[in-house]
CSV table of C-alpha atoms in Angstrom, one decimal:
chain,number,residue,atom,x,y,z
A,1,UNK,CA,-3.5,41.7,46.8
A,2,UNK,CA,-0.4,43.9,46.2
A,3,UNK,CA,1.6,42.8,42.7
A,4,UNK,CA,5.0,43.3,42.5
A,5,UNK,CA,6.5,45.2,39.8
A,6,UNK,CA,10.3,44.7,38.6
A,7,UNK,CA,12.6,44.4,35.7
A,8,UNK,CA,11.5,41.6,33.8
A,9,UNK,CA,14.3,41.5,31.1
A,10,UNK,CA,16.8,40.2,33.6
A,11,UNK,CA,14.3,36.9,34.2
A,12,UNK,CA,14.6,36.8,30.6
A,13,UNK,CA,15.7,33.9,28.6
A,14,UNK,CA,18.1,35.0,27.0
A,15,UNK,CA,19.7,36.7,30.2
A,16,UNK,CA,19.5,33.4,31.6
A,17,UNK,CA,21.8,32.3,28.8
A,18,UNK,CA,24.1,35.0,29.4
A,19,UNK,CA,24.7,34.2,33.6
A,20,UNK,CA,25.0,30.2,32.6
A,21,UNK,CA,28.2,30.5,29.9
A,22,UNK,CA,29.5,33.3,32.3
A,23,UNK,CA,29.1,30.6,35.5
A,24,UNK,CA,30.6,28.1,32.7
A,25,UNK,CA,33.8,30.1,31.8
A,26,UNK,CA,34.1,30.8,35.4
A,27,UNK,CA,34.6,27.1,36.8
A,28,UNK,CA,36.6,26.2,33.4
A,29,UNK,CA,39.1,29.2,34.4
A,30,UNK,CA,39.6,26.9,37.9
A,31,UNK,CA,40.1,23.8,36.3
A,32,UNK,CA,43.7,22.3,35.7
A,33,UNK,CA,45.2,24.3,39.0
A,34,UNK,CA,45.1,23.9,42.4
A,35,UNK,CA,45.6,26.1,45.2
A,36,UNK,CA,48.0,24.6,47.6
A,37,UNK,CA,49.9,26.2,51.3
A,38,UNK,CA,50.8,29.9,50.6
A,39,UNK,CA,48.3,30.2,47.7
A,40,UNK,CA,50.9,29.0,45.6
A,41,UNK,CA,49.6,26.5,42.5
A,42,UNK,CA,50.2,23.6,41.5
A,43,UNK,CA,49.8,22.7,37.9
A,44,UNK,CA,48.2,19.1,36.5
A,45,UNK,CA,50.0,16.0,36.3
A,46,UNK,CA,51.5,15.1,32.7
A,47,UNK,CA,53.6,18.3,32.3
A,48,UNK,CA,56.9,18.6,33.6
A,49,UNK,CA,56.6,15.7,36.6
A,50,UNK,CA,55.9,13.5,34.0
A,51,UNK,CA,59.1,14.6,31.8
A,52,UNK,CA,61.2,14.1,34.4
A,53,UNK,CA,60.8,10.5,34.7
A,54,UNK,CA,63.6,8.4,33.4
A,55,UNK,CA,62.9,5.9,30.4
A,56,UNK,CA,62.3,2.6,31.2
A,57,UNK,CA,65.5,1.5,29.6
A,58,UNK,CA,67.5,3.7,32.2
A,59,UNK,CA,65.1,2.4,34.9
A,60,UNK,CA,65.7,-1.2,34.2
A,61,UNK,CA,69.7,-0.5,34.3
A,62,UNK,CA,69.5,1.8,37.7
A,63,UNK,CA,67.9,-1.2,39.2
A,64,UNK,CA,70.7,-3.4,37.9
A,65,UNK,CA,73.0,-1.5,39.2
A,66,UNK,CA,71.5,-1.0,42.7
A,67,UNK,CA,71.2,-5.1,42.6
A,68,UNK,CA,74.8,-5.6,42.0
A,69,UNK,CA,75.5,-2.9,44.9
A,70,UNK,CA,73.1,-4.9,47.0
A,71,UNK,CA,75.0,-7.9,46.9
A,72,UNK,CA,78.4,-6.7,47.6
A,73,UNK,CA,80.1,-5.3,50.6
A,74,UNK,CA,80.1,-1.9,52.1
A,75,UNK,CA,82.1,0.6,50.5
A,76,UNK,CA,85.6,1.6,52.4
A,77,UNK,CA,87.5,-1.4,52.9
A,78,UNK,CA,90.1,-2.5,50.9
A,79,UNK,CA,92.0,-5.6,51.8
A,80,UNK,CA,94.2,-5.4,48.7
A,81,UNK,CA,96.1,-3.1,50.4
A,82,UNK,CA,98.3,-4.1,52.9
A,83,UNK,CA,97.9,-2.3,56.2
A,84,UNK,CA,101.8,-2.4,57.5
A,85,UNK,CA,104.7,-4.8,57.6
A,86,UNK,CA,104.3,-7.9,59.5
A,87,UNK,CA,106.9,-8.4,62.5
A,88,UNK,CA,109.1,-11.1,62.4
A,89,UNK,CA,108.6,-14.0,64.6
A,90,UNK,CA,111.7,-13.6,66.9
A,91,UNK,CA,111.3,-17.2,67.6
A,92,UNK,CA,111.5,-18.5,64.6
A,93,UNK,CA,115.4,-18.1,63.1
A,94,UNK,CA,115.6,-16.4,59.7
A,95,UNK,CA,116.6,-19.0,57.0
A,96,UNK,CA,119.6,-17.5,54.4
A,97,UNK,CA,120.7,-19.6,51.5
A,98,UNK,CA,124.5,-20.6,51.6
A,99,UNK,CA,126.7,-17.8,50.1
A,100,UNK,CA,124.1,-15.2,50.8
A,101,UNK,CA,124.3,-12.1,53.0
A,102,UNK,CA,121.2,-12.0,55.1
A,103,UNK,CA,119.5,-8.2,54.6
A,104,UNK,CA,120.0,-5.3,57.1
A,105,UNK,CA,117.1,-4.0,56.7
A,106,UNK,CA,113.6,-5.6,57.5
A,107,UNK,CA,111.9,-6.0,53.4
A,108,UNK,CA,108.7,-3.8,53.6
A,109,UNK,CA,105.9,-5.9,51.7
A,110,UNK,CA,104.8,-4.3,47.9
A,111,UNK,CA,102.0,-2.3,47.8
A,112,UNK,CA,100.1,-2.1,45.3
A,113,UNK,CA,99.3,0.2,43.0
A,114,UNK,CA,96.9,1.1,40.4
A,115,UNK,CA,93.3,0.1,40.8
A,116,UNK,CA,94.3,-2.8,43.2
A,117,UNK,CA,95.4,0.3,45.5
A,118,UNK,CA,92.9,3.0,44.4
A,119,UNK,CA,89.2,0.7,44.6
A,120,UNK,CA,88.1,-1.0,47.4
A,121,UNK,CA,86.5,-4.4,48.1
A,122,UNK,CA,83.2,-3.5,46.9
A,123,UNK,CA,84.0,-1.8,43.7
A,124,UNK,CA,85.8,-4.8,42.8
A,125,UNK,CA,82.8,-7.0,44.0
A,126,UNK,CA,80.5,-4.7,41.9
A,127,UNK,CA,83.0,-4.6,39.1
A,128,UNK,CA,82.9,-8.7,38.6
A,129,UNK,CA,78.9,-8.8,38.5
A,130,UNK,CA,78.9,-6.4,35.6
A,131,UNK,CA,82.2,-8.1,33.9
A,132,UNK,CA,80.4,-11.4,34.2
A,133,UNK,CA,77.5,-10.3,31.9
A,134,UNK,CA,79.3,-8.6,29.8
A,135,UNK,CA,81.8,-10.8,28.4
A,136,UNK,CA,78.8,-13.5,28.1
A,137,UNK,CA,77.3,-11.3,25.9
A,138,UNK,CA,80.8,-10.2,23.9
A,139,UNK,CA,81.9,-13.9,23.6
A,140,UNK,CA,79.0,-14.5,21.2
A,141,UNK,CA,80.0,-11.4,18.9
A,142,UNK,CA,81.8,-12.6,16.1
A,143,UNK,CA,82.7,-9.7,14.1
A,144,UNK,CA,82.8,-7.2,17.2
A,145,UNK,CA,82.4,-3.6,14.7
A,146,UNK,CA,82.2,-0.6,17.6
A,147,UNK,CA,78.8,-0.9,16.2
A,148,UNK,CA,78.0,-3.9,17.2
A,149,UNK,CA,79.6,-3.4,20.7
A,150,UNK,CA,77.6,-0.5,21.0
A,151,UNK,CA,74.3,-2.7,20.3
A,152,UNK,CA,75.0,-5.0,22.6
A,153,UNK,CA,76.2,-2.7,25.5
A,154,UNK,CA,73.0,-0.7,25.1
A,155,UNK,CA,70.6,-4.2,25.1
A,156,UNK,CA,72.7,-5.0,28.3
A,157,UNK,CA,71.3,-1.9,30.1
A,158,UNK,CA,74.5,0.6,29.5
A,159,UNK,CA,73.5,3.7,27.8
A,160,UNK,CA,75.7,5.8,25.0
A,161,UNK,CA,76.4,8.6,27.9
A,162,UNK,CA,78.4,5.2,29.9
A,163,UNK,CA,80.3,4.4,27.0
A,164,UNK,CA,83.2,6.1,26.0
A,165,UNK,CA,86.7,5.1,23.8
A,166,UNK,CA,84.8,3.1,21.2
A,167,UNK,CA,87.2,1.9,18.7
A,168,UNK,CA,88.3,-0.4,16.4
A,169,UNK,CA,92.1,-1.7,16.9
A,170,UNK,CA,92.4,-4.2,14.0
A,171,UNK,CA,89.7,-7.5,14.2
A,172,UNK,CA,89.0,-6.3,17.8
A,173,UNK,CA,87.2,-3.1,19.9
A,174,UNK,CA,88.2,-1.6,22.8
A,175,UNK,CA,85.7,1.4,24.8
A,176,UNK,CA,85.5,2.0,28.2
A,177,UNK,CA,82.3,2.2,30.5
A,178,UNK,CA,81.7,4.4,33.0
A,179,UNK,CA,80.1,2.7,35.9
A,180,UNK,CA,80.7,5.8,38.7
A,181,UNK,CA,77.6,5.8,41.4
A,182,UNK,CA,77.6,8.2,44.6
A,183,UNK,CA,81.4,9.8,43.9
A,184,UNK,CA,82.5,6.1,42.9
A,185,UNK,CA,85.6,6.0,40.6
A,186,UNK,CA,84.5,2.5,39.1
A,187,UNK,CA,85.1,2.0,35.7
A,188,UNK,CA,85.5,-0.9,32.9
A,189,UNK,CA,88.1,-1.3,30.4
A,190,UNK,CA,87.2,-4.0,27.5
A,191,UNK,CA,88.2,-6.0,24.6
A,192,UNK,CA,86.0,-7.2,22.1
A,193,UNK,CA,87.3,-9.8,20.1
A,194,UNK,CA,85.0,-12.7,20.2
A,195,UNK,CA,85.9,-16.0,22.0
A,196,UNK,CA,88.5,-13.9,23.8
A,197,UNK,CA,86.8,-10.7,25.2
A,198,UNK,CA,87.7,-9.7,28.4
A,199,UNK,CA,86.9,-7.2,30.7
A,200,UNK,CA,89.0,-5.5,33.4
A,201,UNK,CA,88.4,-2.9,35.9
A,202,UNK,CA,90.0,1.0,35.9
A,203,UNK,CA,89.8,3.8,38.1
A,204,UNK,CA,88.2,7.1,36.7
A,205,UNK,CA,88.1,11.2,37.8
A,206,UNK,CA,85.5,11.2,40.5
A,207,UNK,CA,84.1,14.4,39.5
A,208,UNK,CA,83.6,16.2,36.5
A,209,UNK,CA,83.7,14.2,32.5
A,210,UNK,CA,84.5,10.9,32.3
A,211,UNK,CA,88.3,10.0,32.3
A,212,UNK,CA,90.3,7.2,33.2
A,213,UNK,CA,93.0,7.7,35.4
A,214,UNK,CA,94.5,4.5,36.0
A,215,UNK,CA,94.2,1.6,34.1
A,216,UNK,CA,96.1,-2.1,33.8
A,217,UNK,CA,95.4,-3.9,30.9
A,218,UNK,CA,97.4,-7.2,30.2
């Protein structure tokens, strides 16, 4: 019977030892990465993926917003403005008080300007879903402090970057809100002052830091 001879420190248990927390450290090294197309890797979920998410608060207001957007028409169209002067009926005779000159000139209708000329149907449909809400919620403020408005503003879904011009003008509080979605140029002018808030809509930049550009407040 032949008996084979060999090395028998590396059976040895303490060699055994060794190979295992090498083997260990090797799989831990692999763990929390994973090798994706290209050999490129892709680290664990709960890092920056996870950062990235908005808050719920901003969540909840995004789908408010999409809601409102929902529900009115498509942007592009606005019947505000007139699309050209309407021709006369030649049938029907022009009536001209006595004593007065009728006009040599056909009267071209007013256009309108301001936001009535600058946003468009939906804009103004979106505009009265959010003005709705929001003067509820202002009507029940009685001593409407910018502090206050701000309180309210932000439990009805509209962040501190969306509010802007927050002031006090005597027992009342004007700000502005920026409601601009996919190069929109809506925006909302409002009062505070209790029983009579009000809420109106302006026209903003499109690009670039929130400014109003036209605005009619009565």
């Amino acid at each position: 019977m032949t008996h084979i001879r060999g090395p028998i420190r590396v059976f040895t248990p303490g060699r055994r030892v060794l190979v295992a927390a090498a083997l260990t450290a090797l799989a831990l090294t692999g763990c929390g990465t994973e090798q994706s197309g290209g050999g490129r890797q892709r680290g664990t979920a709960g890092s920056s993926t996870v950062s990235q998410q908005p808050s719920p608060e901003r969540a909840a207001a995004q789908a408010l917003f999409e809601r409102f957007e929902k529900a009115c028409p498509e942007p592009g169209v606005n019947s505000r403005r007139p699309t050209g002067a309407s021709k006369p009926d030649p049938e029907e005779p022009e009536t001209v008080a006595p004593g007065e000159t009728p006009p040599a000139d056909p009267i071209e209708p007013a256009y309108p300007t301001g936001p009535e000329a600058e946003l468009d149907d939906r804009d103004w449909c979106v505009s009265a879903h959010h003005e709705q809400r929001i003067i509820a919620a202002l009507q029940m403020l009685a001593d409407p402090t910018p502090a206050k408005v701000r309180t309210i503003l932000n439990g009805l879904g509209y962040g501190d970057g969306r509010i802007h011009h927050l002031k006090q003008d005597g027992k009342e509080t004007r700000f502005h809100l920026d409601l601009r979605e996919d190069g929109g140029r809506l925006c909302e002018s409002g009062l505070a002052a209790g029983a009579v808030s009000d809420v109106v809509p302006c026209v903003a930049s499109a690009e670039g830091p929130f400014k109003v550009t036209s605005e009619v407040r009565p």
